[in-house]
Amino acid sequence: SASPVRAVLRDLYPTGTRGTDFSGKLNHQAGVANAFSSRYASSRGRVRAEVQGPENFPDRSAQGSSLTEDHSLVGNWLLVVSPRVVNDVRLQWSRRRMDLSPNAPAGGPMFEIPGVATFGAFYRLNSSRDERHYQIVEQLSVSAAGHRLSAGADVHLVTLDAAIRNRFGGIFLFPSLADFEAGRPDVF
C-alpha cells in the first residue's frame, strides 16, 4: 500500500530551481609602465513553476516561473607615465535580463476567493526587462610639491527595454465561495 506522504506528494506539480555562476580574471604586466586587467562574471538563475504569487492559498496556475541572467565584462589599463603621473582607464559592459511568467496562460484572468483559493494568471507575474550598462572612466593623477591632483571623467549609459503586463487579463474577486459558485464577483 502507498504511504500517506506519497499520496499527498503524488498530486503536487513539478517545480525546480537551478543556478549557475562563472567568473574569471586575467592580469598582464606589459613592462614597468603598463598593467592590463580584465574580468568577466556571469550568473543565471531559474525558478520553474514556484515563484510565489498571491498570499492566499494559490493553485499552481496562480504561481509562475522566473529567469535572471547577469553578465559583466570590465577592462582596465593602468599607465605609469612617470613616478609622479599615473593614468587609469576603465571600460565596463554589463547586462541583466529578467523574465517573470505566470504558470497559467498569459493574458487570462485571476480569480480570488479570500481565505479559500486563488487560481488563474497572477496579475504581477507577466513581465520582462533587459538592462544594459556601458561605462568608460578616465582618471589622471599627478603628484607635485607634496600634493596629489586628480582629474577624470566618467561616462555611463544605461539602456532599458521593459514590458510590465500587469492586470491585462483582469482580476475577479469573490467575497465568498457561494458568490464564486453564483458567478457574482465583488470586484472585477
Short mmCIF file of N, CA, C and O in Angstrom, two decimals, residues 7-118:
data_model
loop_
_atom_site.label_atom_id
_atom_site.label_comp_id
_atom_site.label_asym_id
_atom_site.label_seq_id
_atom_site.Cartn_x
_atom_site.Cartn_y
_atom_site.Cartn_z
N ALA A 7 1.00 9.67 -1.16
CA ALA A 7 -0.33 10.02 -1.66
C ALA A 7 -0.48 11.54 -1.77
O ALA A 7 -1.06 12.04 -2.73
N VAL A 8 0.05 12.27 -0.79
CA VAL A 8 -0.03 13.73 -0.84
C VAL A 8 0.88 14.28 -1.92
O VAL A 8 0.50 15.14 -2.70
N LEU A 9 2.12 13.78 -2.01
CA LEU A 9 3.08 14.30 -2.97
C LEU A 9 2.73 13.93 -4.41
O LEU A 9 3.16 14.60 -5.33
N ARG A 10 1.99 12.87 -4.61
CA ARG A 10 1.64 12.41 -5.96
C ARG A 10 0.92 13.50 -6.76
O ARG A 10 1.12 13.63 -7.95
N ASP A 11 0.10 14.29 -6.11
CA ASP A 11 -0.70 15.27 -6.82
C ASP A 11 -0.05 16.64 -6.91
O ASP A 11 -0.63 17.56 -7.47
N LEU A 12 1.13 16.80 -6.35
CA LEU A 12 1.81 18.09 -6.45
C LEU A 12 2.45 18.21 -7.83
O LEU A 12 2.76 17.22 -8.49
N TYR A 13 2.64 19.42 -8.28
CA TYR A 13 3.20 19.66 -9.61
C TYR A 13 4.71 19.82 -9.53
O TYR A 13 5.26 20.19 -8.50
N PRO A 14 5.41 19.53 -10.62
CA PRO A 14 6.87 19.61 -10.60
C PRO A 14 7.36 21.06 -10.56
O PRO A 14 6.81 21.92 -11.24
N THR A 15 8.34 21.29 -9.73
CA THR A 15 8.97 22.62 -9.62
C THR A 15 10.48 22.41 -9.64
O THR A 15 10.96 21.29 -9.55
N GLY A 16 11.19 23.49 -9.72
CA GLY A 16 12.64 23.36 -9.70
C GLY A 16 13.33 24.70 -9.62
O GLY A 16 12.78 25.73 -10.02
N THR A 17 14.53 24.67 -9.08
CA THR A 17 15.38 25.85 -9.00
C THR A 17 16.76 25.45 -9.47
O THR A 17 17.27 24.40 -9.06
N ARG A 18 17.34 26.27 -10.31
CA ARG A 18 18.67 25.98 -10.84
C ARG A 18 19.43 27.29 -10.96
O ARG A 18 18.89 28.30 -11.38
N GLY A 19 20.70 27.26 -10.59
CA GLY A 19 21.54 28.45 -10.71
C GLY A 19 22.96 28.08 -11.09
O GLY A 19 23.46 27.02 -10.69
N THR A 20 23.58 28.93 -11.87
CA THR A 20 24.98 28.73 -12.24
C THR A 20 25.70 30.07 -12.14
O THR A 20 25.12 31.12 -12.41
N ASP A 21 26.96 30.02 -11.76
CA ASP A 21 27.80 31.21 -11.66
C ASP A 21 29.15 30.89 -12.30
O ASP A 21 29.65 29.77 -12.19
N PHE A 22 29.74 31.90 -12.92
CA PHE A 22 31.06 31.77 -13.50
C PHE A 22 31.76 33.12 -13.42
O PHE A 22 31.14 34.16 -13.61
N SER A 23 33.06 33.11 -13.13
CA SER A 23 33.83 34.35 -13.17
C SER A 23 35.28 34.02 -13.49
O SER A 23 35.76 32.91 -13.21
N GLY A 24 35.94 34.98 -14.09
CA GLY A 24 37.34 34.81 -14.42
C GLY A 24 38.03 36.16 -14.48
O GLY A 24 37.39 37.18 -14.73
N LYS A 25 39.32 36.15 -14.22
CA LYS A 25 40.09 37.40 -14.23
C LYS A 25 41.44 37.13 -14.87
O LYS A 25 42.05 36.08 -14.67
N LEU A 26 41.91 38.10 -15.65
CA LEU A 26 43.19 37.98 -16.33
C LEU A 26 43.96 39.28 -16.08
O LEU A 26 43.44 40.37 -16.35
N ASN A 27 45.18 39.17 -15.56
CA ASN A 27 46.06 40.32 -15.35
C ASN A 27 47.30 40.15 -16.21
O ASN A 27 47.82 39.04 -16.36
N HIS A 28 47.81 41.28 -16.75
CA HIS A 28 49.01 41.23 -17.56
C HIS A 28 49.84 42.50 -17.29
O HIS A 28 49.32 43.60 -17.36
N GLN A 29 51.09 42.29 -16.95
CA GLN A 29 52.03 43.40 -16.75
C GLN A 29 52.90 43.51 -18.00
O GLN A 29 53.67 42.62 -18.30
N ALA A 30 52.73 44.60 -18.76
CA ALA A 30 53.48 44.81 -20.00
C ALA A 30 54.59 45.83 -19.73
O ALA A 30 54.39 47.03 -19.84
N GLY A 31 55.73 45.34 -19.30
CA GLY A 31 56.82 46.24 -18.95
C GLY A 31 56.58 46.85 -17.58
O GLY A 31 55.73 46.41 -16.81
N VAL A 32 57.32 47.89 -17.28
CA VAL A 32 57.20 48.52 -15.97
C VAL A 32 56.12 49.59 -15.93
O VAL A 32 55.68 49.99 -14.86
N ALA A 33 55.67 50.05 -17.10
CA ALA A 33 54.75 51.19 -17.13
C ALA A 33 53.30 50.81 -17.41
O ALA A 33 52.40 51.61 -17.13
N ASN A 34 53.03 49.65 -17.94
CA ASN A 34 51.67 49.29 -18.35
C ASN A 34 51.18 48.04 -17.65
O ASN A 34 51.85 47.01 -17.67
N ALA A 35 49.98 48.15 -17.07
CA ALA A 35 49.33 46.99 -16.45
C ALA A 35 47.92 46.90 -17.01
O ALA A 35 47.19 47.90 -17.08
N PHE A 36 47.54 45.70 -17.44
CA PHE A 36 46.22 45.48 -18.00
C PHE A 36 45.51 44.41 -17.18
O PHE A 36 46.13 43.47 -16.70
N SER A 37 44.22 44.58 -17.04
CA SER A 37 43.43 43.55 -16.37
C SER A 37 42.06 43.49 -17.02
O SER A 37 41.56 44.48 -17.56
N SER A 38 41.48 42.31 -16.97
CA SER A 38 40.11 42.14 -17.45
C SER A 38 39.45 41.09 -16.58
O SER A 38 40.10 40.20 -16.04
N ARG A 39 38.14 41.22 -16.44
CA ARG A 39 37.41 40.22 -15.68
C ARG A 39 36.01 40.08 -16.28
O ARG A 39 35.44 41.03 -16.81
N TYR A 40 35.50 38.88 -16.15
CA TYR A 40 34.17 38.56 -16.64
C TYR A 40 33.45 37.78 -15.55
O TYR A 40 34.03 36.92 -14.90
N ALA A 41 32.19 38.10 -15.35
CA ALA A 41 31.37 37.37 -14.39
C ALA A 41 29.99 37.14 -15.01
O ALA A 41 29.47 37.99 -15.74
N SER A 42 29.43 35.98 -14.72
CA SER A 42 28.13 35.63 -15.26
C SER A 42 27.36 34.82 -14.22
O SER A 42 27.95 34.03 -13.49
N SER A 43 26.07 35.03 -14.17
CA SER A 43 25.22 34.20 -13.32
C SER A 43 23.88 34.01 -14.02
O SER A 43 23.43 34.87 -14.79
N ARG A 44 23.28 32.88 -13.74
CA ARG A 44 21.97 32.56 -14.33
C ARG A 44 21.17 31.79 -13.30
O ARG A 44 21.65 30.80 -12.75
N GLY A 45 19.98 32.26 -13.03
CA GLY A 45 19.11 31.59 -12.08
C GLY A 45 17.72 31.39 -12.66
O GLY A 45 17.17 32.29 -13.27
N ARG A 46 17.20 30.19 -12.48
CA ARG A 46 15.85 29.89 -12.98
C ARG A 46 15.05 29.24 -11.86
O ARG A 46 15.54 28.35 -11.18
N VAL A 47 13.84 29.73 -11.68
CA VAL A 47 12.89 29.13 -10.77
C VAL A 47 11.71 28.69 -11.63
O VAL A 47 11.11 29.51 -12.33
N ARG A 48 11.42 27.40 -11.63
CA ARG A 48 10.39 26.86 -12.51
C ARG A 48 9.14 26.52 -11.72
O ARG A 48 9.17 25.69 -10.81
N ALA A 49 8.06 27.22 -12.05
CA ALA A 49 6.71 26.92 -11.57
C ALA A 49 6.47 27.17 -10.09
O ALA A 49 5.44 26.79 -9.57
N GLU A 50 7.40 27.80 -9.38
CA GLU A 50 7.16 28.02 -7.95
C GLU A 50 7.44 29.44 -7.48
O GLU A 50 7.62 29.69 -6.30
N VAL A 51 7.47 30.41 -8.39
CA VAL A 51 7.57 31.80 -7.96
C VAL A 51 6.25 32.14 -7.28
O VAL A 51 5.16 31.90 -7.82
N GLN A 52 6.34 32.65 -6.09
CA GLN A 52 5.14 32.88 -5.29
C GLN A 52 4.33 34.04 -5.84
O GLN A 52 4.84 35.11 -6.11
N GLY A 53 3.07 33.79 -5.99
CA GLY A 53 2.14 34.81 -6.44
C GLY A 53 1.40 35.40 -5.25
O GLY A 53 1.99 35.99 -4.36
N PRO A 54 0.12 35.17 -5.17
CA PRO A 54 -0.70 35.78 -4.11
C PRO A 54 -0.42 35.16 -2.74
O PRO A 54 0.16 34.08 -2.64
N GLU A 55 -0.87 35.85 -1.70
CA GLU A 55 -0.67 35.38 -0.33
C GLU A 55 -1.76 34.40 0.10
O GLU A 55 -1.67 33.80 1.15
N ASN A 56 -2.78 34.25 -0.71
CA ASN A 56 -3.87 33.32 -0.40
C ASN A 56 -3.38 31.89 -0.59
O ASN A 56 -2.18 31.65 -0.72
N PHE A 57 -4.25 30.92 -0.65
CA PHE A 57 -3.88 29.54 -0.92
C PHE A 57 -3.83 29.38 -2.44
O PHE A 57 -4.85 29.15 -3.07
N PRO A 58 -2.64 29.51 -3.05
CA PRO A 58 -2.59 29.56 -4.52
C PRO A 58 -2.61 28.18 -5.16
O PRO A 58 -1.97 27.25 -4.69
N ASP A 59 -3.35 28.10 -6.22
CA ASP A 59 -3.29 26.95 -7.11
C ASP A 59 -2.01 27.08 -7.94
O ASP A 59 -1.41 28.16 -8.02
N ARG A 60 -1.58 25.99 -8.55
CA ARG A 60 -0.38 26.03 -9.40
C ARG A 60 -0.48 27.14 -10.44
O ARG A 60 0.49 27.81 -10.76
N SER A 61 -1.69 27.36 -10.98
CA SER A 61 -1.86 28.36 -12.04
C SER A 61 -1.58 29.77 -11.56
O SER A 61 -1.24 30.63 -12.35
N ALA A 62 -1.72 30.04 -10.25
CA ALA A 62 -1.53 31.39 -9.73
C ALA A 62 -0.09 31.68 -9.36
O ALA A 62 0.22 32.75 -8.84
N GLN A 63 0.81 30.75 -9.62
CA GLN A 63 2.22 30.97 -9.38
C GLN A 63 2.91 31.12 -10.73
O GLN A 63 2.26 31.21 -11.75
N GLY A 64 4.25 31.18 -10.73
CA GLY A 64 4.92 31.40 -12.01
C GLY A 64 6.35 30.94 -12.01
O GLY A 64 6.82 30.27 -11.09
N SER A 65 7.06 31.34 -13.06
CA SER A 65 8.46 30.99 -13.25
C SER A 65 9.26 32.27 -13.47
O SER A 65 8.73 33.29 -13.89
N SER A 66 10.57 32.18 -13.19
CA SER A 66 11.44 33.34 -13.42
C SER A 66 12.77 32.90 -13.99
O SER A 66 13.22 31.77 -13.78
N LEU A 67 13.39 33.82 -14.70
CA LEU A 67 14.73 33.63 -15.24
C LEU A 67 15.48 34.95 -15.06
O LEU A 67 14.99 36.00 -15.43
N THR A 68 16.66 34.88 -14.44
CA THR A 68 17.51 36.05 -14.26
C THR A 68 18.90 35.72 -14.77
O THR A 68 19.48 34.72 -14.35
N GLU A 69 19.41 36.55 -15.67
CA GLU A 69 20.77 36.39 -16.20
C GLU A 69 21.54 37.68 -16.01
O GLU A 69 21.03 38.76 -16.31
N ASP A 70 22.77 37.57 -15.52
CA ASP A 70 23.66 38.72 -15.36
C ASP A 70 24.98 38.43 -16.04
O ASP A 70 25.52 37.32 -15.91
N HIS A 71 25.51 39.43 -16.75
CA HIS A 71 26.83 39.35 -17.38
C HIS A 71 27.55 40.66 -17.12
O HIS A 71 26.94 41.73 -17.17
N SER A 72 28.85 40.59 -16.87
CA SER A 72 29.64 41.80 -16.63
C SER A 72 31.04 41.58 -17.18
O SER A 72 31.68 40.56 -16.90
N LEU A 73 31.53 42.54 -17.95
CA LEU A 73 32.87 42.50 -18.52
C LEU A 73 33.54 43.84 -18.24
O LEU A 73 32.98 44.89 -18.55
N VAL A 74 34.72 43.79 -17.62
CA VAL A 74 35.45 45.01 -17.25
C VAL A 74 36.88 44.88 -17.75
O VAL A 74 37.52 43.84 -17.59
N GLY A 75 37.38 45.96 -18.34
CA GLY A 75 38.78 46.04 -18.76
C GLY A 75 39.43 47.27 -18.16
O GLY A 75 38.79 48.31 -18.01
N ASN A 76 40.71 47.16 -17.79
CA ASN A 76 41.40 48.26 -17.13
C ASN A 76 42.82 48.38 -17.68
O ASN A 76 43.50 47.38 -17.92
N TRP A 77 43.26 49.62 -17.90
CA TRP A 77 44.63 49.90 -18.34
C TRP A 77 45.20 50.94 -17.40
O TRP A 77 44.68 52.04 -17.28
N LEU A 78 46.27 50.58 -16.70
CA LEU A 78 46.95 51.48 -15.78
C LEU A 78 48.31 51.81 -16.39
O LEU A 78 49.12 50.92 -16.63
N LEU A 79 48.53 53.08 -16.65
CA LEU A 79 49.77 53.55 -17.27
C LEU A 79 50.51 54.44 -16.29
O LEU A 79 49.99 55.45 -15.83
N VAL A 80 51.73 54.04 -15.96
CA VAL A 80 52.59 54.86 -15.11
C VAL A 80 53.48 55.67 -16.06
O VAL A 80 54.46 55.16 -16.62
N VAL A 81 53.12 56.95 -16.25
CA VAL A 81 53.86 57.81 -17.16
C VAL A 81 55.21 58.17 -16.56
O VAL A 81 56.24 58.17 -17.25
N SER A 82 55.21 58.47 -15.28
CA SER A 82 56.43 58.79 -14.54
C SER A 82 56.14 58.49 -13.07
O SER A 82 55.00 58.20 -12.72
N PRO A 83 57.14 58.60 -12.20
CA PRO A 83 56.86 58.37 -10.78
C PRO A 83 55.81 59.33 -10.21
O PRO A 83 55.22 59.05 -9.18
N ARG A 84 55.53 60.43 -10.89
CA ARG A 84 54.56 61.41 -10.40
C ARG A 84 53.25 61.45 -11.18
O ARG A 84 52.31 62.11 -10.77
N VAL A 85 53.18 60.76 -12.31
CA VAL A 85 52.00 60.83 -13.16
C VAL A 85 51.50 59.40 -13.46
O VAL A 85 52.25 58.58 -13.98
N VAL A 86 50.23 59.16 -13.12
CA VAL A 86 49.61 57.86 -13.36
C VAL A 86 48.26 58.09 -14.06
O VAL A 86 47.48 58.95 -13.66
N ASN A 87 48.00 57.30 -15.09
CA ASN A 87 46.73 57.39 -15.81
C ASN A 87 46.01 56.04 -15.70
O ASN A 87 46.63 54.99 -15.84
N ASP A 88 44.71 56.08 -15.48
CA ASP A 88 43.91 54.86 -15.31
C ASP A 88 42.68 54.97 -16.21
O ASP A 88 41.91 55.92 -16.12
N VAL A 89 42.48 53.98 -17.08
CA VAL A 89 41.32 53.93 -17.97
C VAL A 89 40.59 52.62 -17.70
O VAL A 89 41.21 51.56 -17.66
N ARG A 90 39.26 52.72 -17.54
CA ARG A 90 38.47 51.52 -17.27
C ARG A 90 37.23 51.52 -18.17
O ARG A 90 36.54 52.53 -18.30
N LEU A 91 36.96 50.39 -18.78
CA LEU A 91 35.77 50.18 -19.61
C LEU A 91 34.92 49.10 -18.97
O LEU A 91 35.45 48.12 -18.45
N GLN A 92 33.61 49.27 -19.03
CA GLN A 92 32.72 48.26 -18.45
C GLN A 92 31.49 48.09 -19.31
O GLN A 92 30.94 49.05 -19.83
N TRP A 93 31.07 46.84 -19.45
CA TRP A 93 29.79 46.50 -20.08
C TRP A 93 29.11 45.49 -19.16
O TRP A 93 29.74 44.57 -18.64
N SER A 94 27.81 45.67 -18.96
CA SER A 94 27.06 44.69 -18.17
C SER A 94 25.64 44.61 -18.70
O SER A 94 25.12 45.54 -19.31
N ARG A 95 25.03 43.45 -18.43
CA ARG A 95 23.65 43.22 -18.87
C ARG A 95 22.93 42.40 -17.82
O ARG A 95 23.47 41.45 -17.27
N ARG A 96 21.68 42.76 -17.58
CA ARG A 96 20.78 41.97 -16.73
C ARG A 96 19.50 41.75 -17.50
O ARG A 96 18.88 42.68 -17.98
N ARG A 97 19.11 40.48 -17.58
CA ARG A 97 17.85 40.12 -18.23
C ARG A 97 17.02 39.36 -17.22
O ARG A 97 17.51 38.43 -16.57
N MET A 98 15.77 39.77 -17.07
CA MET A 98 14.85 39.11 -16.14
C MET A 98 13.52 38.86 -16.83
O MET A 98 13.02 39.74 -17.54
N ASP A 99 12.98 37.70 -16.60
CA ASP A 99 11.66 37.35 -17.13
C ASP A 99 10.84 36.72 -16.02
O ASP A 99 11.32 35.85 -15.31
N LEU A 100 9.61 37.18 -15.87
CA LEU A 100 8.63 36.56 -14.97
C LEU A 100 7.46 36.12 -15.83
O LEU A 100 6.94 36.92 -16.62
N SER A 101 7.05 34.88 -15.68
CA SER A 101 5.92 34.41 -16.48
C SER A 101 4.99 33.59 -15.59
O SER A 101 5.43 32.80 -14.77
N PRO A 102 3.69 33.78 -15.77
CA PRO A 102 2.73 33.02 -14.97
C PRO A 102 2.64 31.58 -15.46
O PRO A 102 2.90 31.29 -16.63
N ASN A 103 2.27 30.67 -14.57
CA ASN A 103 2.06 29.28 -14.96
C ASN A 103 0.80 29.15 -15.82
O ASN A 103 0.76 28.33 -16.74
N ALA A 104 -0.21 29.94 -15.52
CA ALA A 104 -1.44 29.92 -16.32
C ALA A 104 -1.16 30.66 -17.63
O ALA A 104 -0.23 31.46 -17.72
N PRO A 105 -1.95 30.43 -18.65
CA PRO A 105 -1.73 31.14 -19.92
C PRO A 105 -1.75 32.66 -19.71
O PRO A 105 -2.66 33.19 -19.08
N ALA A 106 -0.72 33.33 -20.22
CA ALA A 106 -0.62 34.78 -20.08
C ALA A 106 -1.83 35.43 -20.73
O ALA A 106 -2.30 35.01 -21.77
N GLY A 107 -2.31 36.47 -20.11
CA GLY A 107 -3.46 37.18 -20.65
C GLY A 107 -4.78 36.73 -20.07
O GLY A 107 -5.80 37.38 -20.27
N GLY A 108 -4.77 35.62 -19.33
CA GLY A 108 -6.01 35.15 -18.73
C GLY A 108 -6.28 35.84 -17.41
O GLY A 108 -5.42 36.48 -16.82
N PRO A 109 -7.48 35.72 -16.88
CA PRO A 109 -7.82 36.39 -15.62
C PRO A 109 -7.32 35.62 -14.40
O PRO A 109 -6.96 34.46 -14.48
N MET A 110 -7.32 36.34 -13.27
CA MET A 110 -7.02 35.72 -11.98
C MET A 110 -8.31 35.74 -11.17
O MET A 110 -9.03 36.74 -11.18
N PHE A 111 -8.59 34.64 -10.50
CA PHE A 111 -9.77 34.52 -9.65
C PHE A 111 -9.30 34.36 -8.21
O PHE A 111 -8.44 33.53 -7.93
N GLU A 112 -9.89 35.15 -7.32
CA GLU A 112 -9.51 35.06 -5.91
C GLU A 112 -10.74 35.00 -5.02
O GLU A 112 -11.67 35.80 -5.17
N ILE A 113 -10.68 34.04 -4.11
CA ILE A 113 -11.71 33.89 -3.07
C ILE A 113 -10.94 33.95 -1.77
O ILE A 113 -10.29 32.97 -1.37
N PRO A 114 -10.90 35.10 -1.09
CA PRO A 114 -10.07 35.26 0.11
C PRO A 114 -10.32 34.17 1.14
O PRO A 114 -11.46 33.84 1.45
N GLY A 115 -9.21 33.60 1.62
CA GLY A 115 -9.28 32.55 2.61
C GLY A 115 -9.60 31.18 2.04
O GLY A 115 -9.59 30.19 2.77
N VAL A 116 -9.90 31.10 0.74
CA VAL A 116 -10.26 29.82 0.13
C VAL A 116 -9.21 29.41 -0.90
O VAL A 116 -8.53 28.42 -0.73
N ALA A 117 -9.08 30.20 -1.98
CA ALA A 117 -8.14 29.83 -3.04
C ALA A 117 -7.93 30.99 -4.00
O ALA A 117 -8.75 31.91 -4.07
N THR A 118 -6.83 30.91 -4.72
CA THR A 118 -6.53 31.82 -5.82
C THR A 118 -6.08 30.96 -6.98
O THR A 118 -5.25 30.07 -6.82
#
